[in-house]
PDB file of C-alpha atoms in Angstrom:
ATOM      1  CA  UNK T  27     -76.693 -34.249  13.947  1.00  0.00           C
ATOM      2  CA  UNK T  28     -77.615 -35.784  10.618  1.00  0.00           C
ATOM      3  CA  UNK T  29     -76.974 -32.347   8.889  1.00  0.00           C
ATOM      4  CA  UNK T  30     -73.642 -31.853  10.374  1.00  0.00           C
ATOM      5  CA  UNK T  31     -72.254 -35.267   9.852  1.00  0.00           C
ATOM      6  CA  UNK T  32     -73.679 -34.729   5.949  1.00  0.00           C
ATOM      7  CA  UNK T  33     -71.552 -31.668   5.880  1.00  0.00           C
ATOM      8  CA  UNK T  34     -68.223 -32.771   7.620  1.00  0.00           C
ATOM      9  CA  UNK T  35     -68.507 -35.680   5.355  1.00  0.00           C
ATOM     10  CA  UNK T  36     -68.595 -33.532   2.138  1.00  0.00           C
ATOM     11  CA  UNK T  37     -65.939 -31.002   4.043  1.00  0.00           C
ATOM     12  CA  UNK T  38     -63.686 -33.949   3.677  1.00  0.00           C
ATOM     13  CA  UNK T  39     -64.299 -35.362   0.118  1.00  0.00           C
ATOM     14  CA  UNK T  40     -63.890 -32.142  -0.998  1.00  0.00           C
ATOM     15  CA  UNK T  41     -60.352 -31.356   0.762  1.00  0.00           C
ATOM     16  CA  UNK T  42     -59.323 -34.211  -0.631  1.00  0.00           C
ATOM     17  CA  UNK T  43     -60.358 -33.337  -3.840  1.00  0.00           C
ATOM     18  CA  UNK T  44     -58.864 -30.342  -3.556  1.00  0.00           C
ATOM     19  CA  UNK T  45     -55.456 -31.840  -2.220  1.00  0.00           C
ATOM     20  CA  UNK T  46     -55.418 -29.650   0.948  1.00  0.00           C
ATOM     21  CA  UNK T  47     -54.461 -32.033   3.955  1.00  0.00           C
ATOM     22  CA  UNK T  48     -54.804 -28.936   6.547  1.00  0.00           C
ATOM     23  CA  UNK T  49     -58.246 -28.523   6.407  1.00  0.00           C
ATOM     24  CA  UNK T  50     -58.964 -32.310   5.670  1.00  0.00           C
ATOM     25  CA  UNK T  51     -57.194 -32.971   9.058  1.00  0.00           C
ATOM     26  CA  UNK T  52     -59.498 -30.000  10.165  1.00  0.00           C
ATOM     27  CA  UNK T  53     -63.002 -32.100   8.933  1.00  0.00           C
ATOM     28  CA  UNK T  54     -61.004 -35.683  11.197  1.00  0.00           C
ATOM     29  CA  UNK T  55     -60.750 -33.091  14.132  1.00  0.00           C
ATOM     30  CA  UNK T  56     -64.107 -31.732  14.022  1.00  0.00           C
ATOM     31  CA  UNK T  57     -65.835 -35.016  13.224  1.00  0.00           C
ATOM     32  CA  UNK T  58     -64.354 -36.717  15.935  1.00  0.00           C
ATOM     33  CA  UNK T  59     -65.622 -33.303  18.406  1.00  0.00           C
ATOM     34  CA  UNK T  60     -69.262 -33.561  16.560  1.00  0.00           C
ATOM     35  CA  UNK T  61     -69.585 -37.550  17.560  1.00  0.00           C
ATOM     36  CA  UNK T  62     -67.798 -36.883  20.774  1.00  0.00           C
ATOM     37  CA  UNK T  63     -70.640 -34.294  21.712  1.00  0.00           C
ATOM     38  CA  UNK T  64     -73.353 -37.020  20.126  1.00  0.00           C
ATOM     39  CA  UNK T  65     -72.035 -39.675  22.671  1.00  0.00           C
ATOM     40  CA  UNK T  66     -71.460 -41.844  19.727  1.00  0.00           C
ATOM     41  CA  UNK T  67     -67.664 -42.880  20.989  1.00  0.00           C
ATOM     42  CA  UNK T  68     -67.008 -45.372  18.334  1.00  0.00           C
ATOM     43  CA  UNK T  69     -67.714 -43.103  15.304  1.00  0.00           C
ATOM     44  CA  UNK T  70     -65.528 -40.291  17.395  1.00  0.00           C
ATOM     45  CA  UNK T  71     -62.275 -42.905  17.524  1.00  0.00           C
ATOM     46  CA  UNK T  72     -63.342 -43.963  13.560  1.00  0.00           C
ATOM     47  CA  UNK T  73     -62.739 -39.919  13.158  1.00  0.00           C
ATOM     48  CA  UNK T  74     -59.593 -39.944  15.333  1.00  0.00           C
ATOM     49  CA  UNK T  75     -58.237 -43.169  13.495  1.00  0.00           C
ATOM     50  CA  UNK T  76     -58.900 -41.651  10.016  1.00  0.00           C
ATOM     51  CA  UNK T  77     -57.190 -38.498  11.140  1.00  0.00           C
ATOM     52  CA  UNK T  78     -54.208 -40.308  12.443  1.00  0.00           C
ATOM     53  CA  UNK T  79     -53.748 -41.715   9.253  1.00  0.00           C
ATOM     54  CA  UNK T  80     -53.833 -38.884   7.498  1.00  0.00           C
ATOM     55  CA  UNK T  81     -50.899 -37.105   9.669  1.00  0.00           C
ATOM     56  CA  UNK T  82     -49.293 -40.269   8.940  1.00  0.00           C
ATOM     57  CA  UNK T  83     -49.403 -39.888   4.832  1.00  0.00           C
ATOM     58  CA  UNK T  84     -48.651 -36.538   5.358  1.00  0.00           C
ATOM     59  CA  UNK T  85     -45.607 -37.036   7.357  1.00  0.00           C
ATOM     60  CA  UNK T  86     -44.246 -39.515   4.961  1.00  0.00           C
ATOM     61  CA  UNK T  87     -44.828 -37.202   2.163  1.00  0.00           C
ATOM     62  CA  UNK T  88     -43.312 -34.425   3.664  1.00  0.00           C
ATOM     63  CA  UNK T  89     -40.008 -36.787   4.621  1.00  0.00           C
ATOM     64  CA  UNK T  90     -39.697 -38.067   1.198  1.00  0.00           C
ATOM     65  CA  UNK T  91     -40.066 -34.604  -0.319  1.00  0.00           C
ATOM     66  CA  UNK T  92     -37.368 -33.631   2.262  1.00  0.00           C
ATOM     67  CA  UNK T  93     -35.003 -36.577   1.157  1.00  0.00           C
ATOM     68  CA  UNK T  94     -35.515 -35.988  -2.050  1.00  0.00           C
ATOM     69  CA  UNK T  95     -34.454 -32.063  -1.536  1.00  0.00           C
ATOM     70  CA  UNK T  96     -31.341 -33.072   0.359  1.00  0.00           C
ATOM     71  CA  UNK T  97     -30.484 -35.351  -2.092  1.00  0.00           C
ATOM     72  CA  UNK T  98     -30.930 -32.880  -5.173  1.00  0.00           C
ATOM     73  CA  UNK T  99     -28.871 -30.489  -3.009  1.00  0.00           C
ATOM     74  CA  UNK T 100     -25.991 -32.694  -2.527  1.00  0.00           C
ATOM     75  CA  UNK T 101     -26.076 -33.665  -6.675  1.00  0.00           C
ATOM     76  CA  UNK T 102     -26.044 -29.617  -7.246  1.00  0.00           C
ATOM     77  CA  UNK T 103     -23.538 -29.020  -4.590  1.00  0.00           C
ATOM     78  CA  UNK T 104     -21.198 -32.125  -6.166  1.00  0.00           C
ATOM     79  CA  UNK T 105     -21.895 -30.559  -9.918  1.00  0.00           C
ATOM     80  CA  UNK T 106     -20.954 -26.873  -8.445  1.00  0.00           C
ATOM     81  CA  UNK T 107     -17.745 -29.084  -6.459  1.00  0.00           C
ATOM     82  CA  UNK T 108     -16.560 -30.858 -10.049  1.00  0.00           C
ATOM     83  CA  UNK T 109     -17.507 -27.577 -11.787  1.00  0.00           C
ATOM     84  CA  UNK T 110     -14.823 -25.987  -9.758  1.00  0.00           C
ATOM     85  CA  UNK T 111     -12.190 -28.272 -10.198  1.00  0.00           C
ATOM     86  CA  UNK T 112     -12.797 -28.282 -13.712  1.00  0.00           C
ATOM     87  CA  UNK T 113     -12.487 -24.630 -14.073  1.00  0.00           C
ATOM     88  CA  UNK T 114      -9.596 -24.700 -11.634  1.00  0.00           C
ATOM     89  CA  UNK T 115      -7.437 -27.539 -14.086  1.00  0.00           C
ATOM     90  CA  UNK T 116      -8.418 -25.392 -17.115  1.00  0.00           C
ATOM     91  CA  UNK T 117      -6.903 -22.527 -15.274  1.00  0.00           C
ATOM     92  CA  UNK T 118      -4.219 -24.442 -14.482  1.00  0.00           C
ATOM     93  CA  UNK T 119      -3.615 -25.787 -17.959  1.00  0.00           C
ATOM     94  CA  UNK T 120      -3.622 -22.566 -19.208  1.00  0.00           C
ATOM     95  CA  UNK T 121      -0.938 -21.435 -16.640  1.00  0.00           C
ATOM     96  CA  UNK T 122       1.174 -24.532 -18.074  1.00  0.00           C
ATOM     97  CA  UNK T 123       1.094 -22.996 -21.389  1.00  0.00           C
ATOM     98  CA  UNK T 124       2.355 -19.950 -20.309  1.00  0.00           C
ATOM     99  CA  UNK T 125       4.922 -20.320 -17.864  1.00  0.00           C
ATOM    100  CA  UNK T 126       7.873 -22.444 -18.254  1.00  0.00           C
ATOM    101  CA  UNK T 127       7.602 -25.132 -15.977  1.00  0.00           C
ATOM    102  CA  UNK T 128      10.701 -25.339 -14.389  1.00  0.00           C
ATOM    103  CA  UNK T 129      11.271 -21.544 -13.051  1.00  0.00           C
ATOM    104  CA  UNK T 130       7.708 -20.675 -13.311  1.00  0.00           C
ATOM    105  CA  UNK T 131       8.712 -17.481 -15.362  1.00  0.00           C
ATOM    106  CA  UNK T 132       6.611 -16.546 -18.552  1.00  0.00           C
ATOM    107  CA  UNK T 133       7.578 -18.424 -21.943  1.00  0.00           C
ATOM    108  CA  UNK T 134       7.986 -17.289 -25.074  1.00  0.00           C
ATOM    109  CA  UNK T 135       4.017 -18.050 -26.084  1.00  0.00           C
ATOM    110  CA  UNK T 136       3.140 -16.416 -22.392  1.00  0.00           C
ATOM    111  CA  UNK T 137       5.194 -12.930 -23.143  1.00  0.00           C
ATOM    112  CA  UNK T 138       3.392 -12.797 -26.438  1.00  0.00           C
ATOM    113  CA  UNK T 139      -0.010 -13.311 -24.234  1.00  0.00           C
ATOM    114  CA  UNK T 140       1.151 -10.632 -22.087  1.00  0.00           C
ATOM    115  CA  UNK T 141       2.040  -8.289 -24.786  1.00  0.00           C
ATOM    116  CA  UNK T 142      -1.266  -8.669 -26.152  1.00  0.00           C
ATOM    117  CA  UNK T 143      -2.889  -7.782 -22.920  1.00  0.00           C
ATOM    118  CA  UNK T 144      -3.897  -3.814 -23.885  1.00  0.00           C
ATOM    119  CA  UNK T 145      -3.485  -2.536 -20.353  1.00  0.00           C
ATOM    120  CA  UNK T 146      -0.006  -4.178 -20.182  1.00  0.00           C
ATOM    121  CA  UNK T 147       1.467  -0.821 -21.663  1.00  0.00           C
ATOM    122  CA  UNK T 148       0.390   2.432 -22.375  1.00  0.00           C
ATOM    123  CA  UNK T 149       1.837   2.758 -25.672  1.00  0.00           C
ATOM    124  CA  UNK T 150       2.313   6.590 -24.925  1.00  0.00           C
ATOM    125  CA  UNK T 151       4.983   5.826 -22.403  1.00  0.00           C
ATOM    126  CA  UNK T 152       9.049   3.901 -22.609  1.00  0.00           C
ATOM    127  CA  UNK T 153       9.713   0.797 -21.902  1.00  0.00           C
ATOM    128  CA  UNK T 154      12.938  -1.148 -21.319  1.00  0.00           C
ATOM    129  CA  UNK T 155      14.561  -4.575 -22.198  1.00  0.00           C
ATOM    130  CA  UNK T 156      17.011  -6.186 -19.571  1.00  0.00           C
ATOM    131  CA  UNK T 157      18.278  -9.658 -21.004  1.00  0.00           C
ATOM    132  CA  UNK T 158      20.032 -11.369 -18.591  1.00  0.00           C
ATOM    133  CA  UNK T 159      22.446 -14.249 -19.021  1.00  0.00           C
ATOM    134  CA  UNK T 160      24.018 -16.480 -15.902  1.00  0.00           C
ATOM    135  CA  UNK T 161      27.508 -16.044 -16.484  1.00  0.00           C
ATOM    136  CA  UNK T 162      29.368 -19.314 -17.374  1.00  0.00           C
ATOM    137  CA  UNK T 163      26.466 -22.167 -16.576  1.00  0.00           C
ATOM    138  CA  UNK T 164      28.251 -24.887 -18.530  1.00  0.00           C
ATOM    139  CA  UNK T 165      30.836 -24.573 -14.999  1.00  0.00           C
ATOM    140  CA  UNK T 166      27.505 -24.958 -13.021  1.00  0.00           C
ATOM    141  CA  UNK T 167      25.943 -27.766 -14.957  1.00  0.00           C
ATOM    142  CA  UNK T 168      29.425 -29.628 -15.737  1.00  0.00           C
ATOM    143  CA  UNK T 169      30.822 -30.113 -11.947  1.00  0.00           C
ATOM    144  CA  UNK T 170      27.946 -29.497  -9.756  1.00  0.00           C
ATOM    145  CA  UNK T 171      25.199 -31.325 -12.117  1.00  0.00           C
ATOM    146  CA  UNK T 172      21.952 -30.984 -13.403  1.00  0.00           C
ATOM    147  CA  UNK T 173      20.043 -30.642 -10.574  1.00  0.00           C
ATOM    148  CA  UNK T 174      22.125 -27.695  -9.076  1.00  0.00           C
ATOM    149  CA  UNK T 175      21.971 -25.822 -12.615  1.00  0.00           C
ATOM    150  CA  UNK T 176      17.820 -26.017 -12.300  1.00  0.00           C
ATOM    151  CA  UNK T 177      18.004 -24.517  -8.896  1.00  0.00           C
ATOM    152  CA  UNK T 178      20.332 -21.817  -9.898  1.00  0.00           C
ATOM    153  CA  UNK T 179      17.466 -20.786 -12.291  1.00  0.00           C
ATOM    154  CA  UNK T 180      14.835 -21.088 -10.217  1.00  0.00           C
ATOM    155  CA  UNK T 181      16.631 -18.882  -7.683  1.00  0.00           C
ATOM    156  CA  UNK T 182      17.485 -16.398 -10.497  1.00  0.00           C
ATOM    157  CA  UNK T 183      13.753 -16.396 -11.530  1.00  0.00           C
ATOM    158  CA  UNK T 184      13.289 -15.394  -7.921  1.00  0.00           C
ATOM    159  CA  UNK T 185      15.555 -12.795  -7.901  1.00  0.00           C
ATOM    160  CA  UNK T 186      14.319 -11.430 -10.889  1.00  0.00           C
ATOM    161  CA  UNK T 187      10.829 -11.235  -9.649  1.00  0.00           C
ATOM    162  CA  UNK T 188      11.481  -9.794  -6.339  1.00  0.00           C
ATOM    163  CA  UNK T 189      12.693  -6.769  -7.810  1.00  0.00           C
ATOM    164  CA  UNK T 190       9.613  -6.744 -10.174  1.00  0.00           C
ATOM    165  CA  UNK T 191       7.032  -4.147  -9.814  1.00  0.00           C
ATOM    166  CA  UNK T 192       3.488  -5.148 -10.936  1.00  0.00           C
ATOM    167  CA  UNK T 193       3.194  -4.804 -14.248  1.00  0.00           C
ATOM    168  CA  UNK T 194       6.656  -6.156 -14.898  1.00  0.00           C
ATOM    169  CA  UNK T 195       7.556  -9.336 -17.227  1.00  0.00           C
ATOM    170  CA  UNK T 196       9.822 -12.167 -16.108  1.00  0.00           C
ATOM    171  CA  UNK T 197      10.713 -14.475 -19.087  1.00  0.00           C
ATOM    172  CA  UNK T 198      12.729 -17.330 -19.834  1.00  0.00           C
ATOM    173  CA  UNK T 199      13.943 -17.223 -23.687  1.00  0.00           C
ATOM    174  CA  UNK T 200      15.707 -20.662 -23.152  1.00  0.00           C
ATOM    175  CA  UNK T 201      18.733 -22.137 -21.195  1.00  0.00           C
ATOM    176  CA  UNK T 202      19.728 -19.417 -19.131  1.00  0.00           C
ATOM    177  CA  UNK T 203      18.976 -16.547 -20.501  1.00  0.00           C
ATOM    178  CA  UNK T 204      16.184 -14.237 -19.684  1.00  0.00           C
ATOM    179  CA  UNK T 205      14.526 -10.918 -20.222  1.00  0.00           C
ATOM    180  CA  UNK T 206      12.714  -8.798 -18.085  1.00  0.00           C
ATOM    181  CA  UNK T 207      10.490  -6.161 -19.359  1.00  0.00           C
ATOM    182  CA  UNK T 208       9.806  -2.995 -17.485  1.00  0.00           C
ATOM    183  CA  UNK T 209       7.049  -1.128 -18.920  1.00  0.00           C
ATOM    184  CA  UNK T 210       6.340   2.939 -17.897  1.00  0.00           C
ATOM    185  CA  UNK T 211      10.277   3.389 -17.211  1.00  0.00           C
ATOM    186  CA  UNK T 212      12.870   5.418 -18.616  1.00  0.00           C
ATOM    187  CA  UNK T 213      16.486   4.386 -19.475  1.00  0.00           C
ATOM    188  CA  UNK T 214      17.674   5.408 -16.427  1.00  0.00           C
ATOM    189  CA  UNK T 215      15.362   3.592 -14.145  1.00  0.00           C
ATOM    190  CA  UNK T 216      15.642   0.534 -15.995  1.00  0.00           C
ATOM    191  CA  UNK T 217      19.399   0.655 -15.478  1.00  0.00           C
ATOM    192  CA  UNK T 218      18.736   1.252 -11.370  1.00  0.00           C
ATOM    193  CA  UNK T 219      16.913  -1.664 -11.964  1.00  0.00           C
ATOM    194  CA  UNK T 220      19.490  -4.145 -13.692  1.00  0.00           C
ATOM    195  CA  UNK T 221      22.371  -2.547 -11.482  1.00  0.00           C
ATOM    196  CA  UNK T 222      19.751  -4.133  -8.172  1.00  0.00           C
ATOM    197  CA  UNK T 223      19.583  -7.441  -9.752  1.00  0.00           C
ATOM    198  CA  UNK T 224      23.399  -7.800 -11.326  1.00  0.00           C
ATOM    199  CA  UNK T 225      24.154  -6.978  -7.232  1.00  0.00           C
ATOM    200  CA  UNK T 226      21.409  -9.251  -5.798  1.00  0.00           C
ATOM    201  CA  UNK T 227      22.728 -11.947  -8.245  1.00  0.00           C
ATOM    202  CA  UNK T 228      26.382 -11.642  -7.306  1.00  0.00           C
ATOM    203  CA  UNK T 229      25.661 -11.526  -3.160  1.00  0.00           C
ATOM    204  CA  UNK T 230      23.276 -14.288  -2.554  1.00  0.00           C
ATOM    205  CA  UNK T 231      24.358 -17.235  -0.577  1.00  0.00           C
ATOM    206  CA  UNK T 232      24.804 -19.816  -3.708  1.00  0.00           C
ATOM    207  CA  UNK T 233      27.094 -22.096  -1.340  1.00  0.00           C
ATOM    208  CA  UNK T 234      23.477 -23.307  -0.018  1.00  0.00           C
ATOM    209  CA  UNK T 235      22.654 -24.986  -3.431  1.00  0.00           C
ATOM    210  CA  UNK T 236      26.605 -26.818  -3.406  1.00  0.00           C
ATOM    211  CA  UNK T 237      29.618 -25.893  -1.840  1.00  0.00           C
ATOM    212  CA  UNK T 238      32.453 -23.945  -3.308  1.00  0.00           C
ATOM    213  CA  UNK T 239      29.010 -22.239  -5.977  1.00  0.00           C
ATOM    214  CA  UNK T 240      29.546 -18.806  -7.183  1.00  0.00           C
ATOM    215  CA  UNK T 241      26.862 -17.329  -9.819  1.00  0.00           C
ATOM    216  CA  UNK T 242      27.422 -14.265 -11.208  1.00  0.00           C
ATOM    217  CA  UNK T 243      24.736 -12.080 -14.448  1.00  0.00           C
ATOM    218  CA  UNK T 244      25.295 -10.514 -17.299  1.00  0.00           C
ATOM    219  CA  UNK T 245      23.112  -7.338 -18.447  1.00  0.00           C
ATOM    220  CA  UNK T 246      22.438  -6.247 -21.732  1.00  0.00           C
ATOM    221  CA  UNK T 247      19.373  -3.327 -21.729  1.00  0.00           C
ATOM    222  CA  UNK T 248      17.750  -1.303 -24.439  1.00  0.00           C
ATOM    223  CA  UNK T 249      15.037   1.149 -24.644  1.00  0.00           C
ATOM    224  CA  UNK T 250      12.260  -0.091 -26.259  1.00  0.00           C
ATOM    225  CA  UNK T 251      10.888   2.923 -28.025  1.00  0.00           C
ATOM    226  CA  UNK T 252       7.453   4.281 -29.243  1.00  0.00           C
ATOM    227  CA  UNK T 253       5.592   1.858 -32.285  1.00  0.00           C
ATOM    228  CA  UNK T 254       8.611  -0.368 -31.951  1.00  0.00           C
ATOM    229  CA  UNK T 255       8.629  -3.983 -32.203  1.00  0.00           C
ATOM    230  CA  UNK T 256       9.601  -5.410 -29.636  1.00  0.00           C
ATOM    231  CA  UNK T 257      12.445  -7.793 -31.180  1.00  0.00           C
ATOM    232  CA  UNK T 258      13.986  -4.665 -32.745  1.00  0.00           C
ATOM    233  CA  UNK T 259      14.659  -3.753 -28.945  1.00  0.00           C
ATOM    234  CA  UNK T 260      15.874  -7.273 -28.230  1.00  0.00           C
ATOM    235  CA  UNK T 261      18.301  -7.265 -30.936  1.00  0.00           C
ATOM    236  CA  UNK T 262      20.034  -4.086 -29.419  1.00  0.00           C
ATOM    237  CA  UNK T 263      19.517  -5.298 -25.636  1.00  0.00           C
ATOM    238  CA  UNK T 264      21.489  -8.841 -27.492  1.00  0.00           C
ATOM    239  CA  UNK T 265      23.865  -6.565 -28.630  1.00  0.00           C
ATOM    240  CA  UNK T 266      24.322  -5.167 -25.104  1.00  0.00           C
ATOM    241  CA  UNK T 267      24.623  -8.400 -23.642  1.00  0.00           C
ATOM    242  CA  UNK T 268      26.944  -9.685 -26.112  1.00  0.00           C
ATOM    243  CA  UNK T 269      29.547  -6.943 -25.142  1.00  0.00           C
ATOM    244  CA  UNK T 270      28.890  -7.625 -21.273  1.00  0.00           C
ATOM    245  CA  UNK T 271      30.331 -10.821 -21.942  1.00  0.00           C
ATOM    246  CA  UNK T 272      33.184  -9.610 -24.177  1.00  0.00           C
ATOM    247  CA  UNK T 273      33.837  -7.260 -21.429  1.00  0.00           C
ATOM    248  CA  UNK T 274      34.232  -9.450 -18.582  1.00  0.00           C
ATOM    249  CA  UNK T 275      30.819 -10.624 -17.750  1.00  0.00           C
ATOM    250  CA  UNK T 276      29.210  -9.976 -13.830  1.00  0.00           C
ATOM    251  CA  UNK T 277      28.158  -6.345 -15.470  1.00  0.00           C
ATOM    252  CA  UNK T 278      25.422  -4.553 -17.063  1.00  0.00           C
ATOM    253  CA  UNK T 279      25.771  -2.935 -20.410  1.00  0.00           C
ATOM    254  CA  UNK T 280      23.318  -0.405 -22.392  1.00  0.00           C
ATOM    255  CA  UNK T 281      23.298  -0.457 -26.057  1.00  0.00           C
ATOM    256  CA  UNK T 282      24.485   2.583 -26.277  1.00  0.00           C
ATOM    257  CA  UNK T 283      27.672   1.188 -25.249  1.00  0.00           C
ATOM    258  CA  UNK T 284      27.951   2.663 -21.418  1.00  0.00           C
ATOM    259  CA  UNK T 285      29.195  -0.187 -18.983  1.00  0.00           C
ATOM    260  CA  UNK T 286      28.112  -0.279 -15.364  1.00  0.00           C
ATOM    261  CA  UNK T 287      30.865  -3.029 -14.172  1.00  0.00           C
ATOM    262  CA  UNK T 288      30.394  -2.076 -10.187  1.00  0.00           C
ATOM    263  CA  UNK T 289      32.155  -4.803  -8.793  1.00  0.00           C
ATOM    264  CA  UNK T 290      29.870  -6.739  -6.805  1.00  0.00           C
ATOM    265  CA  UNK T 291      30.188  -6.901  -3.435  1.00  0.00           C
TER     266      UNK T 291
END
């Protein structure tokens, strides 16, 4: 008995020595068996008491270490949480450089981000300018007010970008005037194009903005050639434009001087 109890005892000290609370509890279990079997009832519930405790420290331990976990998870999962919103006002920011912020379209600074963007053209293939003025705004602005002229061009910008194809560039240059840039198209499919919109423009239902509204778009497009910069193309798609409004306005006119009036329906 002597021997065993020697051994258990040393079992013990060096468990928790070692720091390993398994087989420590092991040496409370198998003390309290040993004394048990010796009749000694006392020294068996001294064994059980001591091993009690021990559960007890270990429990506590292992709740604090979980408490402690869950805490460190919810500080990493609020970093990753701010971390996100961060990169999501920086994004956002960025977005407000670009865009004009009343239509949403591209600004100047964002078309000359977009330009810059390699994939946004193959440079072996056309291109076309459409600029695109709202014919008489003042007579908007003047009886209707303010707030009617900014959702005329918010509606135009709408217009304008669902007849975009991916790839395409909606921009306000200022006021109303605007410029869409179809990359990968010919002169002939960019004039499809600005025939769709002068005809979209001309047939929506302005009336639901103010009674008695009528809003009608001028075209001017140029090819935008090979190695060309780009406000070479602009000043012959101004050009354009500036004769669509000589001419009458509501029409779309090519710098090479042909005039697609189609009277709107």
């Amino acid at each position: 008995w002597d021997v065993a109890r020697a051994a258990l005892a040393r079992a013990e000290w060096l468990a928790r020595a070692a720091h390993l609370p398994q087989v420590r509890g092991w040496t409370f279990d198998e003390g309290m068996r040993l004394e048990s079997a010796a009749g000694r009832h006392d020294e068996a519930l001294a064994w059980a008491r001591r091993g009690i405790h021990h559960w007890k420290e270990q429990l506590s331990r292992r709740v604090e270490a979980v408490s402690q976990s869950a805490s460190l998870f919810e500080e990493l999962e609020h970093s990753r949480r701010e971390a996100a919103a961060l990169r999501q006002q920086a994004m956002a920011l960025k977005d407000a450089a670009l865009q004009d912020p009343l239509t949403g379209a591209l600004n100047r600074r964002g078309l000359a981000t977009a330009l810059a963007t390699s994939a946004w053209r193959d440079p072996a293939q056309p291109a076309v300018a459409v600029l695109i003025d709202a014919a008489h705004f003042k007579a908007v602005n003047d009886p209707h007010g303010h707030a009617v002229g900014d959702a005329v061009l918010v509606r135009l910008v709408r217009l304008m970008q669902g007849l975009a194809r991916q790839g395409d560039l909606v921009v306000r240059l200022g006021g109303e005037e605007f410029l869409l840039l179809l990359p990968h198209t010919e002169r002939a499919g960019g004039l499809a194009v600005a025939e769709r919109l002068r005809h979209a423009v001309a047939r929506d239902d302005w009336q639901r903005l103010a009674a008695g509204l009528a809003v009608t778009a001028s075209l001017g497009l140029a090819a935008w050639g090979l190695g060309e910069a780009l406000d070479d193309a602009l000043a012959r798609a101004d050009a354009a434009l500036y004769r669509a409004k000589q001419g009458g306005r509501n029409r779309v006119v090519t710098f090479d001087g042909q005039v697609e009036p189609g009277p709107a329906v």
